[in-house]
mmCIF file with all atom_site columns, C-alpha atoms in Angstrom:
data_model
loop_
_atom_site.group_PDB
_atom_site.id
_atom_site.type_symbol
_atom_site.label_atom_id
_atom_site.label_alt_id
_atom_site.label_comp_id
_atom_site.label_asym_id
_atom_site.label_entity_id
_atom_site.label_seq_id
_atom_site.pdbx_PDB_ins_code
_atom_site.Cartn_x
_atom_site.Cartn_y
_atom_site.Cartn_z
_atom_site.occupancy
_atom_site.B_iso_or_equiv
_atom_site.pdbx_formal_charge
_atom_site.auth_seq_id
_atom_site.auth_comp_id
_atom_site.auth_asym_id
_atom_site.auth_atom_id
_atom_site.pdbx_PDB_model_num
ATOM 1   C CA . MET I 1 1   ? 0.022   0.029   0.016  1.00 94.00 ? 1   MET I CA 1
ATOM 2   C CA . GLU I 1 2   ? 1.324   3.494   -0.857 1.00 96.00 ? 2   GLU I CA 1
ATOM 3   C CA . TYR I 1 3   ? 0.485   6.437   1.385  1.00 96.00 ? 3   TYR I CA 1
ATOM 4   C CA . GLY I 1 4   ? 1.418   10.059  0.670  1.00 96.00 ? 4   GLY I CA 1
ATOM 5   C CA . TYR I 1 5   ? 1.754   12.095  3.847  1.00 95.00 ? 5   TYR I CA 1
ATOM 6   C CA . ALA I 1 6   ? 1.203   15.914  3.386  1.00 93.00 ? 6   ALA I CA 1
ATOM 7   C CA . ARG I 1 7   ? 1.475   18.314  6.321  1.00 88.00 ? 7   ARG I CA 1
ATOM 8   C CA . ILE I 1 8   ? 1.364   22.020  6.927  1.00 84.00 ? 8   ILE I CA 1
ATOM 9   C CA . SER I 1 9   ? 2.330   23.793  10.122 1.00 75.00 ? 9   SER I CA 1
ATOM 10  C CA . ARG I 1 10  ? -0.412  26.468  10.062 1.00 68.00 ? 10  ARG I CA 1
ATOM 11  C CA . ALA I 1 11  ? -3.942  26.373  8.762  1.00 61.00 ? 11  ALA I CA 1
ATOM 12  C CA . LYS I 1 12  ? -3.393  29.424  6.448  1.00 64.00 ? 12  LYS I CA 1
ATOM 13  C CA . GLN I 1 13  ? -0.684  27.569  4.514  1.00 71.00 ? 13  GLN I CA 1
ATOM 14  C CA . SER I 1 14  ? -1.654  25.516  1.332  1.00 78.00 ? 14  SER I CA 1
ATOM 15  C CA . ILE I 1 15  ? -1.156  21.843  1.296  1.00 88.00 ? 15  ILE I CA 1
ATOM 16  C CA . GLU I 1 16  ? -2.012  21.416  -2.378 1.00 91.00 ? 16  GLU I CA 1
ATOM 17  C CA . ARG I 1 17  ? 1.584   21.664  -3.690 1.00 91.00 ? 17  ARG I CA 1
ATOM 18  C CA . GLN I 1 18  ? 2.675   18.722  -1.622 1.00 92.00 ? 18  GLN I CA 1
ATOM 19  C CA . ILE I 1 19  ? -0.249  16.634  -2.787 1.00 94.00 ? 19  ILE I CA 1
ATOM 20  C CA . ARG I 1 20  ? 0.397   17.483  -6.442 1.00 94.00 ? 20  ARG I CA 1
ATOM 21  C CA . ASN I 1 21  ? 4.050   16.518  -6.106 1.00 95.00 ? 21  ASN I CA 1
ATOM 22  C CA . ILE I 1 22  ? 3.255   13.202  -4.409 1.00 95.00 ? 22  ILE I CA 1
ATOM 23  C CA . LYS I 1 23  ? 0.516   12.330  -6.920 1.00 95.00 ? 23  LYS I CA 1
ATOM 24  C CA . ALA I 1 24  ? 2.784   13.153  -9.852 1.00 95.00 ? 24  ALA I CA 1
ATOM 25  C CA . ALA I 1 25  ? 5.276   10.566  -8.654 1.00 95.00 ? 25  ALA I CA 1
ATOM 26  C CA . TYR I 1 26  ? 2.893   8.081   -7.143 1.00 96.00 ? 26  TYR I CA 1
ATOM 27  C CA . PRO I 1 27  ? -0.564  8.470   -8.727 1.00 96.00 ? 27  PRO I CA 1
ATOM 28  C CA . ASN I 1 28  ? -2.080  5.603   -6.748 1.00 95.00 ? 28  ASN I CA 1
ATOM 29  C CA . ALA I 1 29  ? -0.960  6.828   -3.332 1.00 96.00 ? 29  ALA I CA 1
ATOM 30  C CA . THR I 1 30  ? -3.624  7.377   -0.651 1.00 96.00 ? 30  THR I CA 1
ATOM 31  C CA . ILE I 1 31  ? -3.151  10.926  0.650  1.00 95.00 ? 31  ILE I CA 1
ATOM 32  C CA . VAL I 1 32  ? -3.041  11.549  4.410  1.00 94.00 ? 32  VAL I CA 1
ATOM 33  C CA . GLN I 1 33  ? -3.338  15.250  5.234  1.00 91.00 ? 33  GLN I CA 1
ATOM 34  C CA . GLU I 1 34  ? -2.542  16.990  8.474  1.00 87.00 ? 34  GLU I CA 1
ATOM 35  C CA . VAL I 1 35  ? -2.485  20.533  9.834  1.00 81.00 ? 35  VAL I CA 1
ATOM 36  C CA . PHE I 1 36  ? -0.255  20.573  12.938 1.00 64.00 ? 36  PHE I CA 1
ATOM 37  C CA . THR I 1 37  ? 2.999   21.633  14.430 1.00 56.00 ? 37  THR I CA 1
ATOM 38  C CA . ARG I 1 38  ? 6.345   20.345  13.190 1.00 52.00 ? 38  ARG I CA 1
ATOM 39  C CA . THR I 1 39  ? 6.867   17.745  16.063 1.00 57.00 ? 39  THR I CA 1
ATOM 40  C CA . THR I 1 40  ? 5.965   14.145  15.336 1.00 55.00 ? 40  THR I CA 1
ATOM 41  C CA . LEU I 1 41  ? 4.522   13.765  18.755 1.00 59.00 ? 41  LEU I CA 1
ATOM 42  C CA . ASN I 1 42  ? 0.626   13.897  19.230 1.00 66.00 ? 42  ASN I CA 1
ATOM 43  C CA . ARG I 1 43  ? 0.071   14.250  15.513 1.00 82.00 ? 43  ARG I CA 1
ATOM 44  C CA . LYS I 1 44  ? -3.308  12.539  15.137 1.00 85.00 ? 44  LYS I CA 1
ATOM 45  C CA . GLU I 1 45  ? -3.186  11.533  11.435 1.00 90.00 ? 45  GLU I CA 1
ATOM 46  C CA . TRP I 1 46  ? 0.510   10.735  11.520 1.00 90.00 ? 46  TRP I CA 1
ATOM 47  C CA . ASN I 1 47  ? 0.122   8.514   14.592 1.00 91.00 ? 47  ASN I CA 1
ATOM 48  C CA . LYS I 1 48  ? -2.735  6.600   12.912 1.00 92.00 ? 48  LYS I CA 1
ATOM 49  C CA . LEU I 1 49  ? -0.691  6.080   9.819  1.00 94.00 ? 49  LEU I CA 1
ATOM 50  C CA . TYR I 1 50  ? 2.463   5.225   11.756 1.00 93.00 ? 50  TYR I CA 1
ATOM 51  C CA . ASN I 1 51  ? 0.640   2.495   13.666 1.00 93.00 ? 51  ASN I CA 1
ATOM 52  C CA . LYS I 1 52  ? -1.209  1.160   10.608 1.00 94.00 ? 52  LYS I CA 1
ATOM 53  C CA . VAL I 1 53  ? 1.572   0.715   8.073  1.00 95.00 ? 53  VAL I CA 1
ATOM 54  C CA . LYS I 1 54  ? 3.109   -2.699  7.793  1.00 95.00 ? 54  LYS I CA 1
ATOM 55  C CA . SER I 1 55  ? 6.048   -4.433  6.070  1.00 94.00 ? 55  SER I CA 1
ATOM 56  C CA . GLY I 1 56  ? 5.845   -3.735  2.272  1.00 95.00 ? 56  GLY I CA 1
ATOM 57  C CA . ASP I 1 57  ? 4.004   -0.465  2.635  1.00 96.00 ? 57  ASP I CA 1
ATOM 58  C CA . THR I 1 58  ? 5.415   2.847   1.375  1.00 97.00 ? 58  THR I CA 1
ATOM 59  C CA . ILE I 1 59  ? 5.138   6.350   2.739  1.00 96.00 ? 59  ILE I CA 1
ATOM 60  C CA . ILE I 1 60  ? 5.880   9.251   0.398  1.00 97.00 ? 60  ILE I CA 1
ATOM 61  C CA . PHE I 1 61  ? 6.764   12.738  1.632  1.00 94.00 ? 61  PHE I CA 1
ATOM 62  C CA . ASP I 1 62  ? 7.370   15.851  -0.419 1.00 92.00 ? 62  ASP I CA 1
ATOM 63  C CA . SER I 1 63  ? 10.431  16.515  1.737  1.00 88.00 ? 63  SER I CA 1
ATOM 64  C CA . VAL I 1 64  ? 12.105  15.442  5.000  1.00 87.00 ? 64  VAL I CA 1
ATOM 65  C CA . SER I 1 65  ? 10.618  18.365  6.818  1.00 83.00 ? 65  SER I CA 1
ATOM 66  C CA . ARG I 1 66  ? 7.140   17.041  6.228  1.00 86.00 ? 66  ARG I CA 1
ATOM 67  C CA . MET I 1 67  ? 7.960   13.900  8.194  1.00 85.00 ? 67  MET I CA 1
ATOM 68  C CA . SER I 1 68  ? 9.545   15.882  11.023 1.00 80.00 ? 68  SER I CA 1
ATOM 69  C CA . GLY I 1 69  ? 11.094  19.224  11.743 1.00 72.00 ? 69  GLY I CA 1
ATOM 70  C CA . ASN I 1 70  ? 12.743  17.686  14.796 1.00 79.00 ? 70  ASN I CA 1
ATOM 71  C CA . ALA I 1 71  ? 15.954  15.814  13.956 1.00 78.00 ? 71  ALA I CA 1
ATOM 72  C CA . ASP I 1 72  ? 15.946  13.353  16.859 1.00 81.00 ? 72  ASP I CA 1
ATOM 73  C CA . GLU I 1 73  ? 12.188  12.470  16.473 1.00 83.00 ? 73  GLU I CA 1
ATOM 74  C CA . GLY I 1 74  ? 12.576  12.135  12.715 1.00 83.00 ? 74  GLY I CA 1
ATOM 75  C CA . ILE I 1 75  ? 15.596  9.821   12.922 1.00 83.00 ? 75  ILE I CA 1
ATOM 76  C CA . ALA I 1 76  ? 13.923  7.604   15.525 1.00 85.00 ? 76  ALA I CA 1
ATOM 77  C CA . ALA I 1 77  ? 10.781  7.235   13.413 1.00 87.00 ? 77  ALA I CA 1
ATOM 78  C CA . TYR I 1 78  ? 12.909  6.589   10.213 1.00 88.00 ? 78  TYR I CA 1
ATOM 79  C CA . GLU I 1 79  ? 14.827  3.776   11.944 1.00 85.00 ? 79  GLU I CA 1
ATOM 80  C CA . ASP I 1 80  ? 11.717  2.211   13.481 1.00 89.00 ? 80  ASP I CA 1
ATOM 81  C CA . LEU I 1 81  ? 9.796   2.146   10.151 1.00 91.00 ? 81  LEU I CA 1
ATOM 82  C CA . TYR I 1 82  ? 12.847  0.900   8.304  1.00 88.00 ? 82  TYR I CA 1
ATOM 83  C CA . ASN I 1 83  ? 13.215  -1.945  10.743 1.00 86.00 ? 83  ASN I CA 1
ATOM 84  C CA . ARG I 1 84  ? 9.470   -2.755  10.328 1.00 90.00 ? 84  ARG I CA 1
ATOM 85  C CA . GLY I 1 85  ? 9.946   -3.116  6.520  1.00 90.00 ? 85  GLY I CA 1
ATOM 86  C CA . VAL I 1 86  ? 8.194   0.137   5.610  1.00 93.00 ? 86  VAL I CA 1
ATOM 87  C CA . SER I 1 87  ? 9.685   2.015   2.680  1.00 93.00 ? 87  SER I CA 1
ATOM 88  C CA . LEU I 1 88  ? 10.117  5.796   3.055  1.00 92.00 ? 88  LEU I CA 1
ATOM 89  C CA . VAL I 1 89  ? 10.395  8.129   -0.026 1.00 94.00 ? 89  VAL I CA 1
ATOM 90  C CA . PHE I 1 90  ? 11.462  11.704  0.158  1.00 92.00 ? 90  PHE I CA 1
ATOM 91  C CA . LEU I 1 91  ? 10.883  13.431  -3.176 1.00 93.00 ? 91  LEU I CA 1
ATOM 92  C CA . LYS I 1 92  ? 13.290  16.245  -2.530 1.00 88.00 ? 92  LYS I CA 1
ATOM 93  C CA . GLU I 1 93  ? 15.950  14.224  -0.731 1.00 88.00 ? 93  GLU I CA 1
ATOM 94  C CA . PRO I 1 94  ? 16.034  10.843  -2.604 1.00 86.00 ? 94  PRO I CA 1
ATOM 95  C CA . HIS I 1 95  ? 19.560  10.148  -1.299 1.00 83.00 ? 95  HIS I CA 1
ATOM 96  C CA . ILE I 1 96  ? 18.015  9.164   2.075  1.00 84.00 ? 96  ILE I CA 1
ATOM 97  C CA . ASN I 1 97  ? 15.115  7.016   0.741  1.00 88.00 ? 97  ASN I CA 1
ATOM 98  C CA . THR I 1 98  ? 15.071  3.694   2.645  1.00 87.00 ? 98  THR I CA 1
ATOM 99  C CA . ASP I 1 99  ? 15.771  1.851   -0.613 1.00 84.00 ? 99  ASP I CA 1
ATOM 100 C CA . THR I 1 100 ? 18.921  3.896   -1.106 1.00 79.00 ? 100 THR I CA 1
ATOM 101 C CA . TYR I 1 101 ? 19.875  3.256   2.509  1.00 75.00 ? 101 TYR I CA 1
ATOM 102 C CA . LYS I 1 102 ? 19.183  -0.452  2.138  1.00 77.00 ? 102 LYS I CA 1
ATOM 103 C CA . LYS I 1 103 ? 21.221  -0.579  -1.070 1.00 75.00 ? 103 LYS I CA 1
ATOM 104 C CA . ALA I 1 104 ? 24.175  1.079   0.679  1.00 67.00 ? 104 ALA I CA 1
ATOM 105 C CA . LEU I 1 105 ? 24.129  -1.559  3.421  1.00 66.00 ? 105 LEU I CA 1
ATOM 106 C CA . SER I 1 106 ? 23.736  -4.381  0.981  1.00 65.00 ? 106 SER I CA 1
ATOM 107 C CA . ASN I 1 107 ? 26.931  -3.205  -0.787 1.00 60.00 ? 107 ASN I CA 1
ATOM 108 C CA . LEU I 1 108 ? 29.019  -4.066  2.256  1.00 56.00 ? 108 LEU I CA 1
ATOM 109 C CA . ILE I 1 109 ? 32.174  -5.965  1.513  1.00 57.00 ? 109 ILE I CA 1
ATOM 110 C CA . SER I 1 110 ? 32.065  -9.718  2.135  1.00 65.00 ? 110 SER I CA 1
ATOM 111 C CA . MET I 1 111 ? 34.474  -11.254 4.612  1.00 60.00 ? 111 MET I CA 1
ATOM 112 C CA . THR I 1 112 ? 37.293  -13.440 3.297  1.00 67.00 ? 112 THR I CA 1
ATOM 113 C CA . ASN I 1 113 ? 38.102  -15.479 6.454  1.00 74.00 ? 113 ASN I CA 1
ATOM 114 C CA . THR I 1 114 ? 41.608  -14.187 6.287  1.00 77.00 ? 114 THR I CA 1
ATOM 115 C CA . SER I 1 115 ? 43.620  -11.616 8.216  1.00 72.00 ? 115 SER I CA 1
ATOM 116 C CA . VAL I 1 116 ? 42.382  -8.920  5.752  1.00 65.00 ? 116 VAL I CA 1
ATOM 117 C CA . ASP I 1 117 ? 38.900  -9.255  7.352  1.00 65.00 ? 117 ASP I CA 1
ATOM 118 C CA . PHE I 1 118 ? 40.046  -6.930  10.155 1.00 64.00 ? 118 PHE I CA 1
ATOM 119 C CA . ILE I 1 119 ? 40.468  -4.166  7.546  1.00 69.00 ? 119 ILE I CA 1
ATOM 120 C CA . LEU I 1 120 ? 37.250  -5.091  5.655  1.00 59.00 ? 120 LEU I CA 1
ATOM 121 C CA . GLU I 1 121 ? 35.245  -4.992  8.913  1.00 67.00 ? 121 GLU I CA 1
ATOM 122 C CA . GLY I 1 122 ? 36.489  -1.434  9.599  1.00 65.00 ? 122 GLY I CA 1
ATOM 123 C CA . ILE I 1 123 ? 35.491  -0.455  6.058  1.00 58.00 ? 123 ILE I CA 1
ATOM 124 C CA . ASN I 1 124 ? 31.959  -1.916  6.494  1.00 57.00 ? 124 ASN I CA 1
ATOM 125 C CA . LYS I 1 125 ? 31.484  -0.103  9.765  1.00 62.00 ? 125 LYS I CA 1
ATOM 126 C CA . TYR I 1 126 ? 32.492  3.116   8.063  1.00 55.00 ? 126 TYR I CA 1
ATOM 127 C CA . LEU I 1 127 ? 30.092  2.594   5.208  1.00 52.00 ? 127 LEU I CA 1
ATOM 128 C CA . MET I 1 128 ? 27.195  1.905   7.615  1.00 53.00 ? 128 MET I CA 1
ATOM 129 C CA . ALA I 1 129 ? 28.102  4.961   9.656  1.00 61.00 ? 129 ALA I CA 1
ATOM 130 C CA . LEU I 1 130 ? 28.283  7.104   6.545  1.00 58.00 ? 130 LEU I CA 1
ATOM 131 C CA . ALA I 1 131 ? 24.835  5.995   5.344  1.00 61.00 ? 131 ALA I CA 1
ATOM 132 C CA . LYS I 1 132 ? 23.333  6.774   8.833  1.00 69.00 ? 132 LYS I CA 1
ATOM 133 C CA . GLU I 1 133 ? 25.090  10.091  8.894  1.00 70.00 ? 133 GLU I CA 1
ATOM 134 C CA . GLN I 1 134 ? 23.477  11.123  5.601  1.00 71.00 ? 134 GLN I CA 1
ATOM 135 C CA . ILE I 1 135 ? 20.087  10.526  7.186  1.00 76.00 ? 135 ILE I CA 1
ATOM 136 C CA . ARG I 1 136 ? 21.039  12.572  10.305 1.00 72.00 ? 136 ARG I CA 1
ATOM 137 C CA . ILE I 1 137 ? 22.317  15.440  8.204  1.00 76.00 ? 137 ILE I CA 1
ATOM 138 C CA . ALA I 1 138 ? 19.115  15.617  6.266  1.00 72.00 ? 138 ALA I CA 1
ATOM 139 C CA . PHE I 1 139 ? 16.905  15.761  9.309  1.00 69.00 ? 139 PHE I CA 1
ATOM 140 C CA . GLU I 1 140 ? 19.244  18.225  11.108 1.00 73.00 ? 140 GLU I CA 1
ATOM 141 C CA . GLN I 1 141 ? 19.225  20.507  7.999  1.00 73.00 ? 141 GLN I CA 1
ATOM 142 C CA . SER I 1 142 ? 15.394  20.367  7.961  1.00 59.00 ? 142 SER I CA 1
ATOM 143 C CA . GLU I 1 143 ? 15.257  21.294  11.612 1.00 60.00 ? 143 GLU I CA 1
ATOM 144 C CA . LYS I 1 144 ? 17.614  24.195  11.059 1.00 63.00 ? 144 LYS I CA 1
ATOM 145 C CA . GLU I 1 145 ? 15.607  25.560  8.105  1.00 61.00 ? 145 GLU I CA 1
ATOM 146 C CA . VAL I 1 146 ? 12.451  25.458  10.196 1.00 54.00 ? 146 VAL I CA 1
ATOM 147 C CA . GLU I 1 147 ? 14.149  27.229  13.109 1.00 60.00 ? 147 GLU I CA 1
ATOM 148 C CA . ASP I 1 148 ? 15.567  29.852  10.721 1.00 54.00 ? 148 ASP I CA 1
ATOM 149 C CA . LEU I 1 149 ? 12.088  30.420  9.359  1.00 53.00 ? 149 LEU I CA 1
ATOM 150 C CA . HIS I 1 150 ? 10.620  30.898  12.780 1.00 53.00 ? 150 HIS I CA 1
ATOM 151 C CA . GLN I 1 151 ? 13.444  33.272  13.694 1.00 65.00 ? 151 GLN I CA 1
ATOM 152 C CA . ARG I 1 152 ? 12.833  35.360  10.589 1.00 60.00 ? 152 ARG I CA 1
ATOM 153 C CA . THR I 1 153 ? 9.101   35.449  11.368 1.00 56.00 ? 153 THR I CA 1
ATOM 154 C CA . ARG I 1 154 ? 9.785   36.528  15.007 1.00 63.00 ? 154 ARG I CA 1
ATOM 155 C CA . GLU I 1 155 ? 12.171  39.228  13.803 1.00 62.00 ? 155 GLU I CA 1
ATOM 156 C CA . GLY I 1 156 ? 9.664   40.454  11.202 1.00 63.00 ? 156 GLY I CA 1
ATOM 157 C CA . ILE I 1 157 ? 6.891   40.752  13.829 1.00 59.00 ? 157 ILE I CA 1
ATOM 158 C CA . GLU I 1 158 ? 9.170   42.558  16.213 1.00 63.00 ? 158 GLU I CA 1
ATOM 159 C CA . THR I 1 159 ? 10.315  44.971  13.498 1.00 68.00 ? 159 THR I CA 1
ATOM 160 C CA . ALA I 1 160 ? 6.641   45.676  12.578 1.00 63.00 ? 160 ALA I CA 1
ATOM 161 C CA . ARG I 1 161 ? 5.796   46.211  16.223 1.00 66.00 ? 161 ARG I CA 1
ATOM 162 C CA . LEU I 1 162 ? 8.653   48.671  16.765 1.00 68.00 ? 162 LEU I CA 1
ATOM 163 C CA . ASN I 1 163 ? 7.468   50.565  13.694 1.00 69.00 ? 163 ASN I CA 1
ATOM 164 C CA . GLY I 1 164 ? 4.062   50.918  15.293 1.00 63.00 ? 164 GLY I CA 1
ATOM 165 C CA . LYS I 1 165 ? 2.173   48.419  13.156 1.00 62.00 ? 165 LYS I CA 1
ATOM 166 C CA . GLN I 1 166 ? -0.753  46.397  14.560 1.00 54.00 ? 166 GLN I CA 1
ATOM 167 C CA . ILE I 1 167 ? 0.206   42.687  14.760 1.00 50.00 ? 167 ILE I CA 1
ATOM 168 C CA . GLY I 1 168 ? -2.732  40.376  14.556 1.00 52.00 ? 168 GLY I CA 1
ATOM 169 C CA . GLN I 1 169 ? -6.307  41.105  15.398 1.00 51.00 ? 169 GLN I CA 1
ATOM 170 C CA . ARG I 1 170 ? -7.080  43.608  18.168 1.00 53.00 ? 170 ARG I CA 1
ATOM 171 C CA . GLN I 1 171 ? -8.384  42.080  21.333 1.00 50.00 ? 171 GLN I CA 1
ATOM 172 C CA . GLY I 1 172 ? -12.190 41.981  21.269 1.00 50.00 ? 172 GLY I CA 1
ATOM 173 C CA . ALA I 1 173 ? -12.390 42.776  17.533 1.00 49.00 ? 173 ALA I CA 1
ATOM 174 C CA . LYS I 1 174 ? -14.546 40.594  15.347 1.00 55.00 ? 174 LYS I CA 1
ATOM 175 C CA . LEU I 1 175 ? -13.124 39.414  12.039 1.00 53.00 ? 175 LEU I CA 1
ATOM 176 C CA . THR I 1 176 ? -15.772 39.854  9.243  1.00 60.00 ? 176 THR I CA 1
ATOM 177 C CA . THR I 1 177 ? -15.366 38.049  5.955  1.00 69.00 ? 177 THR I CA 1
ATOM 178 C CA . LYS I 1 178 ? -17.630 37.245  3.044  1.00 72.00 ? 178 LYS I CA 1
ATOM 179 C CA . LYS I 1 179 ? -17.701 33.641  4.245  1.00 77.00 ? 179 LYS I CA 1
ATOM 180 C CA . SER I 1 180 ? -18.688 34.640  7.841  1.00 81.00 ? 180 SER I CA 1
ATOM 181 C CA . VAL I 1 181 ? -21.421 36.968  6.572  1.00 83.00 ? 181 VAL I CA 1
ATOM 182 C CA . ALA I 1 182 ? -22.838 34.291  4.280  1.00 82.00 ? 182 ALA I CA 1
ATOM 183 C CA . ALA I 1 183 ? -22.729 31.737  7.037  1.00 85.00 ? 183 ALA I CA 1
ATOM 184 C CA . LYS I 1 184 ? -24.508 33.953  9.523  1.00 87.00 ? 184 LYS I CA 1
ATOM 185 C CA . GLU I 1 185 ? -27.257 34.587  6.999  1.00 85.00 ? 185 GLU I CA 1
ATOM 186 C CA . VAL I 1 186 ? -27.828 30.854  6.666  1.00 86.00 ? 186 VAL I CA 1
ATOM 187 C CA . ILE I 1 187 ? -27.835 30.500  10.482 1.00 88.00 ? 187 ILE I CA 1
ATOM 188 C CA . GLN I 1 188 ? -30.438 33.267  10.865 1.00 84.00 ? 188 GLN I CA 1
ATOM 189 C CA . LYS I 1 189 ? -32.592 31.789  8.210  1.00 84.00 ? 189 LYS I CA 1
ATOM 190 C CA . HIS I 1 190 ? -32.624 28.237  9.177  1.00 85.00 ? 190 HIS I CA 1
ATOM 191 C CA . SER I 1 191 ? -31.720 27.934  12.912 1.00 88.00 ? 191 SER I CA 1
ATOM 192 C CA . ARG I 1 192 ? -34.534 27.285  15.328 1.00 86.00 ? 192 ARG I CA 1
ATOM 193 C CA . ASP I 1 193 ? -32.970 29.944  17.628 1.00 86.00 ? 193 ASP I CA 1
ATOM 194 C CA . PHE I 1 194 ? -33.859 32.560  15.001 1.00 84.00 ? 194 PHE I CA 1
ATOM 195 C CA . CYS I 1 195 ? -36.418 32.181  12.246 1.00 78.00 ? 195 CYS I CA 1
ATOM 196 C CA . GLY I 1 196 ? -35.836 28.659  10.978 1.00 83.00 ? 196 GLY I CA 1
ATOM 197 C CA . THR I 1 197 ? -36.874 25.050  11.628 1.00 86.00 ? 197 THR I CA 1
ATOM 198 C CA . LEU I 1 198 ? -33.536 23.168  11.665 1.00 87.00 ? 198 LEU I CA 1
ATOM 199 C CA . ASP I 1 199 ? -31.521 22.155  14.730 1.00 87.00 ? 199 ASP I CA 1
ATOM 200 C CA . ASP I 1 200 ? -27.870 22.956  15.305 1.00 89.00 ? 200 ASP I CA 1
ATOM 201 C CA . THR I 1 201 ? -26.542 19.721  13.710 1.00 86.00 ? 201 THR I CA 1
ATOM 202 C CA . GLU I 1 202 ? -28.561 20.300  10.566 1.00 84.00 ? 202 GLU I CA 1
ATOM 203 C CA . VAL I 1 203 ? -27.489 23.962  10.214 1.00 86.00 ? 203 VAL I CA 1
ATOM 204 C CA . MET I 1 204 ? -23.821 22.976  10.782 1.00 87.00 ? 204 MET I CA 1
ATOM 205 C CA . LYS I 1 205 ? -24.042 20.574  7.860  1.00 83.00 ? 205 LYS I CA 1
ATOM 206 C CA . LEU I 1 206 ? -25.781 23.222  5.805  1.00 81.00 ? 206 LEU I CA 1
ATOM 207 C CA . THR I 1 207 ? -23.057 25.778  6.372  1.00 82.00 ? 207 THR I CA 1
ATOM 208 C CA . GLY I 1 208 ? -20.128 23.395  6.446  1.00 83.00 ? 208 GLY I CA 1
ATOM 209 C CA . LEU I 1 209 ? -18.806 25.125  9.592  1.00 84.00 ? 209 LEU I CA 1
ATOM 210 C CA . SER I 1 210 ? -16.826 23.446  12.324 1.00 86.00 ? 210 SER I CA 1
ATOM 211 C CA . ARG I 1 211 ? -18.613 23.062  15.643 1.00 84.00 ? 211 ARG I CA 1
ATOM 212 C CA . ASN I 1 212 ? -16.624 25.797  17.340 1.00 84.00 ? 212 ASN I CA 1
ATOM 213 C CA . THR I 1 213 ? -16.992 28.303  14.506 1.00 87.00 ? 213 THR I CA 1
ATOM 214 C CA . TYR I 1 214 ? -20.744 27.597  14.224 1.00 86.00 ? 214 TYR I CA 1
ATOM 215 C CA . TYR I 1 215 ? -21.375 28.350  17.863 1.00 87.00 ? 215 TYR I CA 1
ATOM 216 C CA . LYS I 1 216 ? -19.126 31.369  17.726 1.00 87.00 ? 216 LYS I CA 1
ATOM 217 C CA . TYR I 1 217 ? -21.200 32.821  14.838 1.00 87.00 ? 217 TYR I CA 1
ATOM 218 C CA . LYS I 1 218 ? -24.432 31.965  16.609 1.00 87.00 ? 218 LYS I CA 1
ATOM 219 C CA . ARG I 1 219 ? -23.190 33.661  19.768 1.00 86.00 ? 219 ARG I CA 1
ATOM 220 C CA . GLU I 1 220 ? -22.198 36.828  17.828 1.00 86.00 ? 220 GLU I CA 1
ATOM 221 C CA . LEU I 1 221 ? -25.621 36.916  16.160 1.00 85.00 ? 221 LEU I CA 1
ATOM 222 C CA . LYS I 1 222 ? -27.418 36.756  19.538 1.00 83.00 ? 222 LYS I CA 1
ATOM 223 C CA . GLU I 1 223 ? -25.178 39.495  20.898 1.00 79.00 ? 223 GLU I CA 1
ATOM 224 C CA . ALA I 1 224 ? -25.968 41.732  17.953 1.00 74.00 ? 224 ALA I CA 1
ATOM 225 C CA . LYS I 1 225 ? -29.692 41.582  18.606 1.00 66.00 ? 225 LYS I CA 1
#
């Protein structure tokens, strides 16, 4: 079974580019999407996939950073999945795909049962360490890039603040968008709490809103009366 794992760190980011890249390389991959932080811990969809995959399955990532922005967690997950027989594919870093890693290990020099074996054993250990180091470097580079991005964002926010710009939404202010206006009109028209005949579950389905957003809009409508 082939799974494509696509992840974004913030809801306002677009996940479509990752999905396009994965589907272009693996058209039959089942896409698993997630909006969460960079850590691999407590990621709902990742954890479900991680526990479900079995030997012979493949997980495709657009890049190493989509698997993990934390080097230690990423390496631990990589090694565990590799040992379970799960193939990992990184479209932007193919040199650390598990198949590449496996090939590197399979190219180890055979022993000769002579005194030369002492030297050959040292060479084999070096080759294994080199392959593992390539994986570590990729995850560490990913972690650094994420940290650099966060640092630039923090610096940008601080610069804007020092220049007197408003950062984020003012406390107590209500964000009005075309989508929120349209959703509130549907709520007012169909909810039993206003002029309609539908219960909350039915209106939520009608608007396509999440539970929290629906009740937030409903509360704002009541406050505006």
